Coordinates of C-alpha atoms in Angstrom, one line a residue:
M1 CA 83.2 218.2 -105.0
S2 CA 82.2 221.6 -105.4
F3 CA 84.4 224.7 -105.2
P4 CA 83.5 228.3 -104.9
I5 CA 83.3 230.2 -108.0
R6 CA 83.2 234.1 -108.1
A7 CA 84.2 237.1 -110.3
A8 CA 87.5 238.6 -109.8
T9 CA 87.1 241.8 -107.9
S10 CA 90.6 242.9 -107.4
E11 CA 93.9 243.3 -109.2
D12 CA 95.3 240.5 -107.1
D13 CA 92.4 238.3 -108.0
R14 CA 93.3 238.9 -111.8
L15 CA 97.1 238.6 -111.3
R16 CA 96.4 235.0 -109.8
A17 CA 94.3 234.2 -112.8
C18 CA 96.9 235.3 -115.2
G19 CA 99.5 233.3 -113.1
L20 CA 97.2 230.1 -113.2
R21 CA 97.2 230.6 -117.2
Y22 CA 101.1 230.7 -117.3
S23 CA 101.3 227.6 -114.9
V24 CA 99.0 225.5 -116.9
L25 CA 99.8 226.7 -120.7
V26 CA 103.5 227.5 -120.4
E27 CA 105.0 225.4 -117.5
E28 CA 102.7 222.3 -117.7
Q29 CA 101.6 221.9 -121.4
K30 CA 104.7 223.7 -123.0
L31 CA 102.4 225.7 -125.2
P32 CA 104.2 228.7 -127.1
M33 CA 101.8 231.4 -125.9
K34 CA 104.2 233.6 -128.2
A35 CA 102.9 237.3 -127.6
V36 CA 101.0 236.9 -124.4
A37 CA 103.2 235.3 -121.8
D38 CA 105.6 237.5 -119.5
H39 CA 108.1 234.9 -118.6
V40 CA 109.6 237.2 -115.9
L41 CA 106.4 237.7 -114.0
K42 CA 105.1 234.4 -115.1
I43 CA 101.7 235.6 -116.1
I44 CA 99.6 235.3 -119.3
T45 CA 97.5 238.4 -120.3
Y46 CA 95.5 238.6 -123.4
E47 CA 94.0 241.6 -125.3
G48 CA 90.4 242.4 -123.8
D49 CA 91.3 241.3 -120.3
D50 CA 90.5 244.7 -119.2
T51 CA 86.9 244.6 -120.4
A52 CA 86.2 240.9 -119.6
R53 CA 84.5 239.5 -116.7
L54 CA 87.0 237.1 -115.2
L55 CA 85.8 234.3 -113.0
I56 CA 88.1 232.2 -110.7
A57 CA 87.4 229.1 -108.7
E58 CA 89.2 228.5 -105.6
N59 CA 89.9 225.4 -103.1
E60 CA 89.3 225.4 -99.5
D61 CA 92.9 226.8 -99.0
G62 CA 91.9 229.9 -101.1
E63 CA 94.1 228.6 -103.9
I64 CA 93.1 229.4 -107.2
I65 CA 92.3 226.2 -109.3
G66 CA 90.3 227.4 -112.4
T67 CA 89.7 230.6 -114.4
V68 CA 87.6 231.6 -117.5
R69 CA 86.7 234.8 -119.1
T70 CA 83.8 236.3 -120.9
N71 CA 83.8 239.5 -123.1
F72 CA 80.5 241.2 -124.1
R73 CA 81.2 242.6 -127.6
S74 CA 79.4 245.8 -126.8
R75 CA 82.1 246.6 -124.5
G76 CA 85.0 246.4 -127.1
P77 CA 86.6 244.1 -129.5
V78 CA 88.1 240.7 -128.7
P79 CA 91.3 238.9 -129.7
D80 CA 91.0 237.0 -133.0
E81 CA 87.6 238.3 -133.5
P82 CA 87.6 238.3 -137.4
N83 CA 88.2 234.3 -137.2
Y84 CA 84.8 233.9 -135.5
Q85 CA 82.9 235.8 -138.3
P86 CA 80.8 237.7 -136.1
E87 CA 79.3 240.0 -138.4
R88 CA 77.3 236.8 -139.8
F89 CA 75.4 237.1 -136.2
A90 CA 73.9 240.4 -137.2
P91 CA 71.6 241.8 -135.9
Y92 CA 72.7 240.4 -132.6
Y93 CA 76.4 241.6 -133.3
P94 CA 77.7 243.5 -131.4
D95 CA 75.4 244.1 -128.6
Q96 CA 73.9 240.7 -128.0
L97 CA 77.1 238.6 -128.7
S98 CA 79.4 237.2 -126.2
F99 CA 82.9 235.7 -126.4
T100 CA 84.1 233.1 -123.8
G101 CA 87.6 231.7 -123.6
A102 CA 90.9 231.6 -121.4
L103 CA 89.5 228.6 -119.7
V104 CA 92.2 226.7 -117.6
V105 CA 91.8 224.5 -114.8
R106 CA 94.8 223.2 -112.4
K107 CA 95.9 219.8 -113.1
D108 CA 95.0 218.2 -109.9
V109 CA 91.2 219.3 -109.9
R110 CA 90.6 218.2 -113.7
G111 CA 87.6 216.0 -113.9
S112 CA 86.1 217.3 -110.6
G113 CA 83.4 219.7 -112.4
V114 CA 85.4 222.8 -111.9
A115 CA 85.1 223.6 -115.6
F116 CA 81.5 222.8 -116.0
G117 CA 80.9 225.0 -112.9
M118 CA 82.6 228.0 -114.2
L119 CA 80.8 227.6 -117.7
E120 CA 77.5 227.4 -115.9
E121 CA 78.3 230.8 -114.2
V122 CA 79.2 232.1 -117.6
Y123 CA 75.9 230.9 -119.2
K124 CA 73.8 232.3 -116.1
H125 CA 75.4 235.7 -116.2
G126 CA 75.1 235.9 -120.0
L127 CA 71.5 234.7 -120.0
A128 CA 70.6 237.3 -117.4
A129 CA 72.4 240.1 -119.2
G130 CA 70.4 239.6 -122.4
M131 CA 73.0 238.0 -124.6
R132 CA 71.6 236.0 -127.4
F133 CA 74.8 234.1 -128.7
D134 CA 78.1 232.9 -127.2
L135 CA 81.2 232.3 -129.2
V136 CA 84.1 230.0 -128.2
H137 CA 86.8 228.2 -129.8
C138 CA 88.2 224.8 -128.7
A139 CA 90.7 222.0 -129.4
P140 CA 89.3 219.2 -131.5
A141 CA 89.4 216.9 -128.5
L142 CA 87.2 219.3 -126.5
V143 CA 84.4 219.5 -129.2
R144 CA 82.1 216.8 -127.4
V145 CA 82.5 218.6 -124.0
Y146 CA 81.1 221.7 -125.4
Q147 CA 78.5 220.1 -127.6
Q148 CA 77.5 218.4 -124.4
L149 CA 76.7 221.9 -122.9
G150 CA 74.7 223.0 -125.9
Y151 CA 77.4 224.6 -128.2
R152 CA 77.0 224.0 -131.9
F153 CA 78.9 224.1 -135.2
Y154 CA 78.1 227.2 -137.3
T155 CA 81.1 227.1 -139.8
S156 CA 83.6 224.8 -141.4
Q157 CA 86.4 227.6 -141.2
N158 CA 88.5 226.3 -138.3
F159 CA 91.5 228.5 -137.6
H160 CA 95.1 228.5 -136.4
Y161 CA 95.5 229.8 -133.2
D162 CA 99.1 231.0 -132.7
N163 CA 99.3 231.0 -129.1
F164 CA 98.6 227.4 -129.1
D165 CA 100.2 226.5 -132.5
F166 CA 97.4 224.3 -133.5
T167 CA 94.0 224.3 -135.2
V168 CA 91.0 225.3 -133.3
I169 CA 87.2 224.9 -134.0
P170 CA 84.8 227.9 -133.3
L171 CA 81.4 226.9 -131.8
T172 CA 78.4 229.0 -130.8
L173 CA 75.7 228.7 -128.1
L174 CA 72.1 230.0 -128.5
Y175 CA 71.4 231.2 -124.8
G176 CA 67.8 231.0 -125.1
D177 CA 67.2 227.9 -127.5
T178 CA 65.7 225.9 -124.7
D179 CA 64.4 223.4 -127.3
Y180 CA 67.9 222.5 -128.4
L181 CA 69.3 222.4 -125.0
A182 CA 66.6 220.0 -124.0
R183 CA 67.4 217.8 -127.1
V184 CA 71.1 217.5 -126.0
D185 CA 70.4 217.1 -122.4
S186 CA 72.4 220.3 -121.5
P187 CA 73.0 220.8 -117.8
F188 CA 72.5 224.6 -118.8
L189 CA 68.7 224.0 -119.4
K190 CA 67.9 224.2 -115.5
Y191 CA 69.0 227.8 -115.6
A192 CA 66.6 228.8 -118.3
E193 CA 63.8 227.2 -116.6
G194 CA 60.7 229.6 -116.7
R195 CA 61.9 231.4 -119.8
E196 CA 60.2 231.1 -123.2
Q197 CA 62.0 229.6 -126.1
D198 CA 63.9 232.1 -128.0
E199 CA 62.2 231.4 -131.3
E200 CA 63.6 234.6 -133.0
A201 CA 67.2 233.6 -132.5
A202 CA 66.6 230.1 -133.2
R203 CA 65.0 231.1 -136.7
F204 CA 67.8 233.3 -137.3
F205 CA 70.2 230.5 -136.7
S206 CA 68.4 228.4 -139.1
R207 CA 68.3 231.0 -141.9
A208 CA 72.0 232.1 -141.2
F209 CA 73.6 228.8 -140.8
P210 CA 71.3 226.3 -142.6
R211 CA 74.0 223.7 -142.9
Y212 CA 74.3 223.4 -139.3
A213 CA 70.5 224.1 -138.3
H214 CA 69.7 220.4 -137.7
V215 CA 73.1 219.0 -136.8
R216 CA 73.1 217.2 -133.3
P217 CA 76.1 215.8 -131.5
L218 CA 76.4 212.1 -131.9
Q219 CA 76.4 211.3 -128.2
S220 CA 72.7 212.8 -128.2
M221 CA 71.5 210.5 -131.0
A222 CA 70.2 207.0 -131.1
P223 CA 72.3 204.5 -133.2
E224 CA 69.4 203.8 -135.6
D225 CA 69.1 207.8 -136.2
I226 CA 72.9 208.0 -136.9
L227 CA 72.6 205.2 -139.5
E228 CA 69.6 206.8 -141.0
D229 CA 71.4 210.3 -141.2
L230 CA 74.6 208.4 -142.8
G231 CA 72.3 206.9 -145.4
K232 CA 71.2 210.4 -146.7
H233 CA 74.8 211.6 -147.4
I234 CA 76.2 208.3 -149.1
T235 CA 75.8 206.8 -152.5
P236 CA 74.2 203.4 -152.9
E237 CA 77.6 201.8 -153.5
Q238 CA 78.8 203.4 -150.1
R239 CA 75.7 202.3 -148.4
S240 CA 76.5 198.8 -149.2
N241 CA 79.7 199.1 -146.9
L242 CA 77.1 199.4 -144.1
E243 CA 76.9 195.8 -144.4
V244 CA 79.7 195.4 -141.9
F245 CA 77.3 196.0 -139.1
R246 CA 75.2 193.1 -140.1
N247 CA 76.8 190.4 -137.9
M248 CA 77.6 192.7 -134.9
Q249 CA 76.0 192.6 -131.6
V250 CA 73.7 195.7 -130.8
S251 CA 76.1 196.7 -128.3
E252 CA 79.2 196.5 -130.6
M253 CA 77.5 198.5 -133.2
N254 CA 76.3 201.3 -130.9
H255 CA 79.8 201.6 -129.5
I256 CA 81.3 202.1 -132.9
L257 CA 78.4 204.6 -134.0
K258 CA 79.1 206.9 -131.0
Q259 CA 82.7 207.1 -131.8
I260 CA 82.6 208.1 -135.5
D261 CA 83.2 211.8 -134.7
R262 CA 86.4 210.9 -132.7
L263 CA 88.0 209.5 -135.9
N264 CA 90.9 211.3 -137.4
L265 CA 89.6 211.8 -140.9
R266 CA 90.5 213.6 -144.1
E267 CA 88.0 214.4 -147.0
G268 CA 87.4 211.3 -149.1
D269 CA 88.6 208.8 -146.4
I270 CA 86.4 205.6 -146.2
V271 CA 85.3 204.9 -142.8
F272 CA 83.3 201.7 -143.6

């Protein structure tokens, strides 16, 4: 099922988007949204809304069912900007850096592709505008979703997001890194067809964030590659624990390995 997605072009469009934010985040999910919610008008507005490109998705009755926004940093600062450490993206900061957020989808259409559709529109617009990197933050449960699109870790410094009252994880997307998009089978790749690989930005990422240059989401890796990678980061004593896989069926081993990144772990915990 597909729904029309377009840029908000009127004040009424923007108010309806802000109303959907309130309906989902405050009324449904009971999040605090302390400094941004207007409980009289039942809307949520964020700093930077006035300079953002706001997308809305509508159903066949014209009801708004989803919204997301993108800010080009060249047009002004965005909320919580220091938490993203954007200065680490120089020389692309600020002119070729975008920030995407405020993504909400009405409960009855979740899983229908609305969120992916809006993020595809975000990607196409940013690519056409010459952006090189996009920054987002997300709840831990959504990391896999963003990784599937091509977003990547670049820092271990997660931050507490007061509006949600929980910790969120910053991620980045290299708009023109078509080689990486192909490796993770990103749905964005088709929109970059015919464009050359952005080698300059890809090399920059490897230099600026060497710890994450070769990190790939587990769902894009073969189980034998996951085991090989694990072996590089553990001691011989810890490696013996992998014997737990010896008597498993291949399908059982594959299932466990593909779920490792979903475990709720602390530093020093033993997985196997």
